[in-house]
Coordinates of C-alpha atoms in Angstrom, one line a residue:
X151 CA -6.2 74.2 35.5
X152 CA -10.0 73.3 35.1
X153 CA -12.4 70.4 36.3
X154 CA -13.1 69.1 32.9
X155 CA -9.7 68.6 32.1
X156 CA -7.5 65.6 33.2
X157 CA -5.5 66.1 37.1
X158 CA -2.4 64.5 35.9
X159 CA -1.8 66.6 32.9
X160 CA -4.6 68.9 31.8
X161 CA -3.2 72.6 32.7
X162 CA -1.9 73.6 29.3
X163 CA -5.4 72.2 27.5
X164 CA -8.3 73.9 26.8
X165 CA -10.7 72.2 26.0
X166 CA -11.5 68.5 27.8
X167 CA -10.3 65.2 25.7
X168 CA -13.1 63.5 23.4
X169 CA -14.7 60.8 25.7
X170 CA -14.2 58.2 22.9
X171 CA -10.4 59.6 22.8
X172 CA -10.4 58.9 26.8
X173 CA -11.5 55.5 26.3
X174 CA -9.2 54.5 23.5
X175 CA -6.0 56.0 25.2
X176 CA -7.0 54.2 29.0
X177 CA -5.3 51.2 30.0
X178 CA -7.1 51.0 33.6
X179 CA -9.0 48.0 32.1
X180 CA -6.1 45.4 31.8
X181 CA -3.3 47.6 34.0
X182 CA -5.4 47.5 37.2
X183 CA -3.6 43.7 37.8
X184 CA -0.3 46.0 38.2
X185 CA -1.7 47.8 41.8
X186 CA 0.6 45.9 44.3
X187 CA 3.2 46.3 41.9
X188 CA 2.3 50.1 41.8
X189 CA 1.6 50.7 45.0
X190 CA 5.1 48.3 46.1
X191 CA 6.7 50.9 43.6
X192 CA 5.3 53.7 45.1
X193 CA 6.1 52.7 48.8
X194 CA 9.9 52.1 47.2
X195 CA 9.8 55.8 46.3
X196 CA 8.3 57.2 49.0
X197 CA 11.0 56.2 51.7
X198 CA 13.9 57.0 49.2
X199 CA 12.2 60.7 48.8
X200 CA 12.0 61.2 52.7
X201 CA 15.3 59.4 53.1
X202 CA 17.1 62.5 50.8
X203 CA 15.2 64.8 52.4
X204 CA 12.3 65.6 49.8
X205 CA 9.8 64.5 51.5
X206 CA 9.8 64.6 55.5
X207 CA 9.3 61.6 57.5
X208 CA 5.8 62.3 58.5
X209 CA 4.7 62.9 54.6
X210 CA 6.4 59.7 54.0
X211 CA 4.5 57.7 57.1
X212 CA 1.1 59.2 55.5
X213 CA 1.6 57.9 52.2
X214 CA 2.4 54.7 53.4
X215 CA -0.1 54.0 55.2
X216 CA -2.7 55.6 52.6
X217 CA -1.1 52.8 50.1
X218 CA -1.7 50.1 52.7
X219 CA -5.0 51.2 52.8
X220 CA -5.8 51.3 49.5
X221 CA -4.3 48.4 48.3
X222 CA -6.7 46.4 51.2
X223 CA -9.4 48.1 49.5
X224 CA -8.8 47.4 45.6
X225 CA -8.4 43.2 47.5
X226 CA -12.2 44.0 49.4
X227 CA -13.3 45.0 45.2
X228 CA -14.1 48.3 47.0
X229 CA -12.3 50.5 44.2
X230 CA -14.4 51.9 41.2
X231 CA -11.8 52.0 38.4
X232 CA -12.1 55.4 35.9
X233 CA -11.5 55.7 32.6
X234 CA -10.9 59.4 33.3
X235 CA -7.8 58.6 35.2
X236 CA -6.3 56.3 32.3
X237 CA -4.0 54.4 34.1
X238 CA -3.5 52.3 37.3
X239 CA -0.9 55.2 38.3
X240 CA -3.5 58.1 38.7
X241 CA -6.0 56.2 40.0
X242 CA -4.2 54.6 42.6
X243 CA -2.5 58.6 42.8
X244 CA -6.1 60.2 42.6
X245 CA -7.3 58.2 45.8
X246 CA -4.6 58.7 48.0
X247 CA -5.2 62.2 47.0
X248 CA -8.6 61.6 48.4
X249 CA -7.7 59.9 51.7
X250 CA -4.9 61.9 52.7
X251 CA -5.0 64.7 50.8
X252 CA -2.3 67.2 49.7
X253 CA 0.1 65.2 50.7
X254 CA -0.6 62.8 48.1
X255 CA 0.3 64.7 45.2
X256 CA 3.9 64.7 46.4
X257 CA 4.4 61.1 45.6
X258 CA 5.1 62.1 42.3
X259 CA 8.0 64.1 42.7
X260 CA 10.9 62.9 41.0
X261 CA 9.4 60.4 38.7
X262 CA 6.8 60.4 35.6
X263 CA 4.4 57.2 34.4
X264 CA 7.5 56.0 31.9
X265 CA 9.3 55.3 34.4
X266 CA 6.6 54.5 36.8
X267 CA 5.1 51.7 34.2
X268 CA 8.5 50.4 33.8
X269 CA 9.3 49.6 36.7
X270 CA 5.5 48.1 37.7
X271 CA 5.8 46.1 34.8
X272 CA 9.4 44.4 35.7
X273 CA 8.0 43.8 39.4
X274 CA 5.0 42.1 37.9
X275 CA 7.4 39.9 35.7
X276 CA 9.6 39.2 37.8
X277 CA 7.2 37.8 40.2
X278 CA 5.2 36.1 37.6
X279 CA 8.8 34.3 36.0
X280 CA 9.1 33.0 39.9
X281 CA 5.8 31.6 39.9
X282 CA 6.4 30.3 36.1
X283 CA 9.4 28.5 37.2
X284 CA 8.0 26.7 40.1
X285 CA 5.7 25.3 37.9
X286 CA 8.3 24.3 35.5
X287 CA 10.5 22.9 38.1
X288 CA 7.4 20.4 39.5
X289 CA 6.7 19.4 35.7
X290 CA 10.5 18.8 35.3
X291 CA 10.2 16.6 38.7
X292 CA 6.9 14.4 37.7
X293 CA 8.8 13.9 34.2
X294 CA 12.3 12.8 36.0
X295 CA 10.4 10.4 38.7
X296 CA 8.2 9.0 36.0
X297 CA 11.1 8.3 34.0
X298 CA 12.9 6.5 36.8
X299 CA 10.1 4.2 36.8
X300 CA 9.9 3.6 33.2
X301 CA 13.2 2.6 32.6
X302 CA 12.6 -0.5 31.4
X303 CA 9.7 -0.3 29.8
X304 CA 11.3 -0.8 26.3
X305 CA 9.1 1.0 23.4
X306 CA 10.0 1.7 19.7
X307 CA 12.3 4.6 19.0
X308 CA 10.8 6.9 16.1
X309 CA 13.1 8.9 12.8
X310 CA 10.4 10.4 10.4
X311 CA 7.5 8.5 12.4
X312 CA 8.8 5.4 11.0
X313 CA 9.9 2.8 13.3
X314 CA 13.6 3.4 14.3
X315 CA 15.6 1.5 17.4
X316 CA 14.3 0.3 20.3
X317 CA 14.3 3.2 23.5
X318 CA 13.0 3.0 26.9
X319 CA 9.9 5.0 28.1
X320 CA 12.0 6.6 30.7
X321 CA 14.7 7.3 28.0
X322 CA 11.9 9.2 25.8
X323 CA 10.2 11.2 29.3
X324 CA 14.0 12.3 29.6
X325 CA 14.4 13.7 25.7
X326 CA 11.2 15.9 26.9
X327 CA 12.7 17.0 30.6
X328 CA 16.0 18.0 28.6
X329 CA 14.0 20.4 26.5
X330 CA 12.3 21.8 29.4
X331 CA 15.7 22.1 31.3
X332 CA 16.8 24.6 28.6
X333 CA 13.7 26.5 29.2
X334 CA 14.6 26.5 32.8
X335 CA 17.8 27.9 32.4
X336 CA 16.9 30.7 29.6
X337 CA 13.4 31.5 32.1
X338 CA 16.3 32.6 34.9
X339 CA 19.0 34.0 32.2
X340 CA 15.6 36.3 31.1
X341 CA 15.3 37.0 34.9
X342 CA 18.5 38.6 35.1
X343 CA 17.8 41.3 32.3
X344 CA 14.7 42.1 34.2
X345 CA 15.8 42.6 37.5
X346 CA 17.2 46.4 36.4
X347 CA 15.7 49.4 37.9
X348 CA 13.9 51.9 35.6
X349 CA 12.3 54.4 38.5
X350 CA 14.9 57.8 38.3
X351 CA 15.1 58.2 34.5
X352 CA 11.3 59.9 35.4
X353 CA 9.8 60.9 31.6
X354 CA 13.0 60.3 29.6
X355 CA 16.1 62.5 31.2
X356 CA 16.1 61.5 35.2
X357 CA 15.1 64.6 37.6
X358 CA 17.2 67.8 39.3
X359 CA 16.2 66.0 42.6
X360 CA 18.4 65.0 45.0
X361 CA 17.0 61.2 44.6
X362 CA 19.5 57.8 45.6
X363 CA 18.4 55.0 42.9
X364 CA 20.5 52.6 44.8
X365 CA 18.4 52.9 47.7
X366 CA 15.3 52.2 45.3
X367 CA 16.7 49.7 43.7
X368 CA 17.6 48.1 47.0
X369 CA 14.0 48.5 48.4
X370 CA 12.8 46.8 45.5
X371 CA 15.1 43.8 45.5
X372 CA 16.6 45.1 42.1
X373 CA 20.0 43.8 41.1
X374 CA 21.3 47.8 40.3
X375 CA 19.6 50.6 38.4
X376 CA 19.5 50.9 34.9
X377 CA 22.2 52.7 33.2
X378 CA 20.8 55.3 31.0
X379 CA 17.5 57.3 31.1
X380 CA 17.0 57.0 27.6
X381 CA 16.8 53.7 27.5
X382 CA 15.4 52.9 31.0
X383 CA 11.6 53.9 29.7
X384 CA 11.7 52.9 26.5
X385 CA 13.3 49.6 26.4
X386 CA 10.8 46.5 26.4
X387 CA 13.6 43.9 25.3
X388 CA 12.6 42.2 28.5
X389 CA 9.0 41.7 27.8
X390 CA 10.0 40.5 24.3
X391 CA 13.1 37.8 26.3
X392 CA 9.9 36.1 28.3
X393 CA 7.5 35.5 25.0
X394 CA 10.4 34.5 23.4
X395 CA 11.1 31.6 26.3
X396 CA 7.2 31.4 26.4
X397 CA 7.1 30.8 22.6
X398 CA 10.4 27.7 22.8
X399 CA 8.5 26.3 26.1
X400 CA 5.0 26.4 24.1
X401 CA 7.0 24.8 21.2
X402 CA 8.1 21.7 23.6
X403 CA 5.0 21.6 25.0
X404 CA 3.6 21.7 21.4
X405 CA 5.6 18.7 20.6
X406 CA 5.0 16.4 23.7
X407 CA 1.5 17.3 23.1
X408 CA 1.4 15.8 20.2
X409 CA 2.9 12.8 20.8
X410 CA 0.4 12.4 24.1
X411 CA -2.1 12.7 20.7
X412 CA -0.6 9.9 19.2
X413 CA 0.3 7.3 21.9
X414 CA -3.5 7.9 23.7
X415 CA -4.5 6.9 20.0
X416 CA -6.6 3.3 19.1
X417 CA -3.4 2.9 16.4
X418 CA -0.6 3.6 18.9
X419 CA -2.2 2.4 22.4
X420 CA 0.9 3.8 23.9
X421 CA -0.3 5.2 26.9
X422 CA -3.5 6.2 28.9
X423 CA -4.6 10.0 30.0
X424 CA -6.2 9.8 33.6
X425 CA -10.4 10.8 32.4
X426 CA -9.7 14.1 34.9
X427 CA -7.5 15.4 31.2
X428 CA -9.8 14.3 28.9
X429 CA -13.6 15.0 27.5
X430 CA -16.3 12.8 25.5
X431 CA -17.9 13.2 22.6
X432 CA -21.5 14.7 22.6
X433 CA -22.5 11.9 19.8
X434 CA -20.4 8.8 19.9
X435 CA -20.3 7.7 23.3
X436 CA -17.2 5.6 23.0
X437 CA -14.6 8.6 22.4
X438 CA -12.2 10.0 25.1
X439 CA -10.8 13.0 23.6
X440 CA -6.8 14.4 24.5
X441 CA -8.5 17.9 24.5
X442 CA -6.1 19.0 27.0
X443 CA -2.8 18.4 25.0
X444 CA -4.7 19.5 21.8
X445 CA -5.7 23.0 23.6
X446 CA -2.0 23.6 24.4
X447 CA -1.1 22.5 20.8
X448 CA -3.4 24.8 19.8
X449 CA -2.4 27.4 22.3
X450 CA 1.6 27.0 21.2
X451 CA 0.1 30.0 18.2
X452 CA -1.3 32.5 20.2
X453 CA 1.7 32.9 22.1
X454 CA 3.9 33.0 19.0
X455 CA 1.8 35.4 17.9
X456 CA 2.2 37.5 21.0
X457 CA 5.5 37.4 20.2
X458 CA 5.4 39.0 16.6
X459 CA 3.1 42.0 17.9
X460 CA 5.8 42.8 20.9
X461 CA 8.5 42.6 18.1
X462 CA 6.6 44.5 15.6
X463 CA 5.2 47.1 17.9
X464 CA 9.0 47.9 18.9
X465 CA 10.7 47.8 15.7
X466 CA 10.5 51.2 14.5
X467 CA 10.3 53.2 17.7
X468 CA 12.5 56.0 18.2
X469 CA 13.7 57.0 22.0
X470 CA 12.4 57.5 24.3
X471 CA 8.6 56.7 25.4
X472 CA 5.5 56.6 22.9
X473 CA 2.2 55.7 23.7
X474 CA 3.0 53.1 21.1
X475 CA 4.3 51.0 24.6
X476 CA 0.8 50.9 25.9
X477 CA 0.0 47.9 23.6
X478 CA 2.9 45.9 25.1
X479 CA 0.8 44.7 28.0
X480 CA -1.8 42.8 27.0
X481 CA -0.1 40.6 24.9
X482 CA 2.8 40.3 28.0
X483 CA -0.1 39.4 30.3
X484 CA -1.8 36.9 28.2
X485 CA 1.6 35.3 27.3
X486 CA 2.0 34.3 30.7
X487 CA -1.7 33.7 31.8
X488 CA -1.6 31.2 28.7
X489 CA 2.4 29.4 30.2
X490 CA 1.0 29.4 33.5
X491 CA -2.1 27.1 32.5
X492 CA -0.3 25.6 29.8
X493 CA 2.7 24.7 32.9
X494 CA -0.5 23.9 35.5
X495 CA -2.3 21.5 33.0
X496 CA 1.6 19.6 32.5
X497 CA 2.8 19.3 35.3
X498 CA -0.6 17.6 36.6
X499 CA -1.2 15.2 33.8
X500 CA 2.3 14.3 32.0
X501 CA 3.5 12.3 35.7
X502 CA 0.1 10.4 35.3
X503 CA 0.4 8.8 32.2
X504 CA 0.2 4.8 32.6
X505 CA 2.1 3.4 30.0
X506 CA 0.5 0.1 28.5
X507 CA 4.3 -1.4 28.4
X508 CA 2.6 -4.7 26.7
X509 CA 1.9 -2.3 23.6
X510 CA 4.8 -0.7 23.5
X511 CA 6.9 -3.9 23.7
X512 CA 4.6 -5.5 20.8
X513 CA 5.3 -2.1 18.3
X514 CA 8.8 -2.4 19.5
X515 CA 9.1 -6.1 17.7
X516 CA 7.6 -4.3 14.7
X517 CA 9.4 -2.6 11.8
X518 CA 12.8 -4.2 12.3
X519 CA 14.1 -1.8 14.8
X520 CA 17.3 -4.3 15.7
X521 CA 18.2 -3.9 12.4
X522 CA 20.5 -2.0 13.3
X523 CA 22.1 -3.5 16.0
X524 CA 22.1 -6.7 13.3
X525 CA 24.5 -4.2 11.2
X526 CA 26.5 -3.5 13.8
X527 CA 27.3 -6.4 14.8
X528 CA 29.0 -7.6 11.2
X529 CA 31.0 -4.4 11.7
X530 CA 32.4 -5.7 15.0
X531 CA 33.1 -9.1 13.4
X532 CA 34.9 -7.4 10.5
X533 CA 32.6 -6.3 7.8
X534 CA 32.7 -2.7 6.6
X535 CA 29.6 -0.7 7.4
X536 CA 28.4 -0.1 4.0
X537 CA 28.8 -3.8 2.9
X538 CA 26.8 -5.0 6.3
X539 CA 24.4 -2.0 6.0
X540 CA 23.7 -3.8 2.5
X541 CA 23.6 -7.2 3.5
X542 CA 21.1 -6.3 6.5
X543 CA 19.3 -4.0 4.1
X544 CA 18.5 -7.2 2.2
X545 CA 17.6 -9.3 5.0
X546 CA 14.9 -6.8 6.0
X547 CA 14.0 -7.5 2.4
X548 CA 13.3 -10.9 3.0
X549 CA 11.6 -10.7 6.6
X550 CA 9.1 -7.8 4.6
X551 CA 8.6 -10.7 2.1
X552 CA 8.3 -13.8 4.6
X553 CA 6.2 -11.7 7.8
X554 CA 9.4 -12.6 9.8
X555 CA 11.5 -10.0 12.7
X556 CA 15.2 -10.8 12.2
X557 CA 14.7 -12.4 15.7
X558 CA 12.4 -14.5 14.4
X559 CA 14.3 -15.6 12.0
X560 CA 16.7 -19.0 11.8
X561 CA 20.6 -19.1 12.0
X562 CA 20.1 -20.7 8.4
X563 CA 18.2 -18.3 7.5
X564 CA 19.8 -15.0 8.3
X565 CA 23.5 -17.2 7.2
X566 CA 21.3 -16.8 3.6
X567 CA 22.9 -13.1 3.8
X568 CA 26.7 -13.5 5.4
X569 CA 28.0 -16.4 6.8
X570 CA 30.1 -14.1 9.2
X571 CA 27.0 -14.3 11.5
X572 CA 27.0 -16.9 14.0
X573 CA 24.7 -18.5 16.7
X574 CA 25.3 -15.5 19.1
X575 CA 23.4 -13.0 16.4
X576 CA 20.4 -13.5 18.9
X577 CA 22.1 -11.8 21.7
X578 CA 21.8 -8.9 19.9
X579 CA 18.5 -9.2 17.6
X580 CA 16.8 -8.8 21.3
X581 CA 14.9 -5.9 22.2
X582 CA 15.8 -6.4 25.6
X583 CA 19.9 -6.6 24.3
X584 CA 19.3 -3.2 22.2
X585 CA 18.8 -1.4 24.6
X586 CA 21.1 -2.7 26.9
X587 CA 24.0 -2.6 24.7
X588 CA 24.2 1.2 24.3
X589 CA 25.5 1.5 27.4
X590 CA 27.1 5.0 27.5
X591 CA 25.9 8.1 29.1
X592 CA 22.9 9.8 27.2
X593 CA 22.2 6.2 25.7
X594 CA 19.1 4.1 26.3
X595 CA 20.4 1.2 29.1
X596 CA 18.1 1.1 31.5
X597 CA 20.7 2.2 33.8
X598 CA 22.2 4.6 32.1
X599 CA 18.2 6.4 32.4
X600 CA 18.4 5.9 36.0
X601 CA 21.5 7.3 35.8
X602 CA 20.3 9.9 34.1
X603 CA 17.3 10.7 35.6
X604 CA 19.3 11.1 38.7
X605 CA 21.7 14.1 37.2
X606 CA 18.8 15.4 35.9
X607 CA 17.4 16.1 39.9
X608 CA 20.7 17.1 41.1
X609 CA 20.7 20.0 38.0
X610 CA 17.3 20.7 39.0
X611 CA 18.2 21.0 42.7
X612 CA 21.1 23.4 41.7
X613 CA 19.2 25.4 39.6
X614 CA 16.4 26.3 42.0
X615 CA 19.0 26.8 44.9
X616 CA 21.0 29.2 42.9
X617 CA 20.7 33.2 43.9
X618 CA 18.5 34.1 41.3
X619 CA 15.6 32.2 43.1
X620 CA 16.1 34.7 46.2

């Protein structure tokens, strides 16, 4: 092998790699963020090799000490990354060999860059999932606390963005929380499939050295070694699954963002977003723009794109590893960065929403939001539901014509449409009575909202305390 060819694989080549090709195929510009996990995997690999007698204990100790020094150099910004060395693995290995000599070249015994990168990504993603989970839990707790505080705050509920029935702001916030609870469970479920060790699969077919993959799995905190060496080096399902989780999460955050944007507008004026999460206009002095929820809404498409990129990347690959898989990292890394940023913004912003209670209450009075309550009242009095529906529809038409809400009509006016209506009807036509009447699990009654918030907190505590978080 000449000095001009790559030190990791240049033995059978007679000329150096074209400079453009070297830069085009190198991944060090983005996979350098894996340095901690690459070094951690190498420490475990060296430990296992010494345990099975492939390395001496002295060689193991020199390797581990050298790797620790390299990690410190990287964190101090003293390493100059080499494109010629292609990736994080060879940059670290070359520096190790510079430091400790030929012993550094023994580290790669019994493994390939194929199983090494698969291990690095899983280690990295596992740690990142835990960071995402922590921010997701912080957001959920903030929403639960705000929901409890706003359990009695009446607002209109909507379907088709038209006034439907009165709910409470606390009940609406808990609907957001339910979306995030499903996301949280999906994230931990994904983590289970991330937590499988590829190392030991080598290039594709395992190794002839007497390695003990269970030792390596235990040292790195993996649940078990991967069962099949071909699949271990070529599987990227875990990255796709995480990005699918992220797409659903961002879809939920986007829906929340849309409501925040609407509610903060002058036309709704339901909530006030803290100034620190908004910006102004360079030309219109009065503007307070909800930039954070708007940007989160926009970033959703970015994450959707990464999911499609990874699915397309893997759709036609034969077993086992192919160079295509180098393209898995940038979509995954950007998805992680985007998700963490969006969750941090929401965890800080959403619990700080200030409800404009009087405006919400006034909006709930418009649009005949107690019409269904009047229909239910008639049904309880013995009127068939379809007939009750028609009676209330006529009353609403009269209300539109006269400019009166149902609760503003006199008993005589209401009895024009049905003599079944009695004086007690006004108990169900108040917004407070309407909300309180739905007094069942999942309903809008303030006591039910507070109970739901308590259950949500208990479920969140249980999820975080489960073994998968350890």
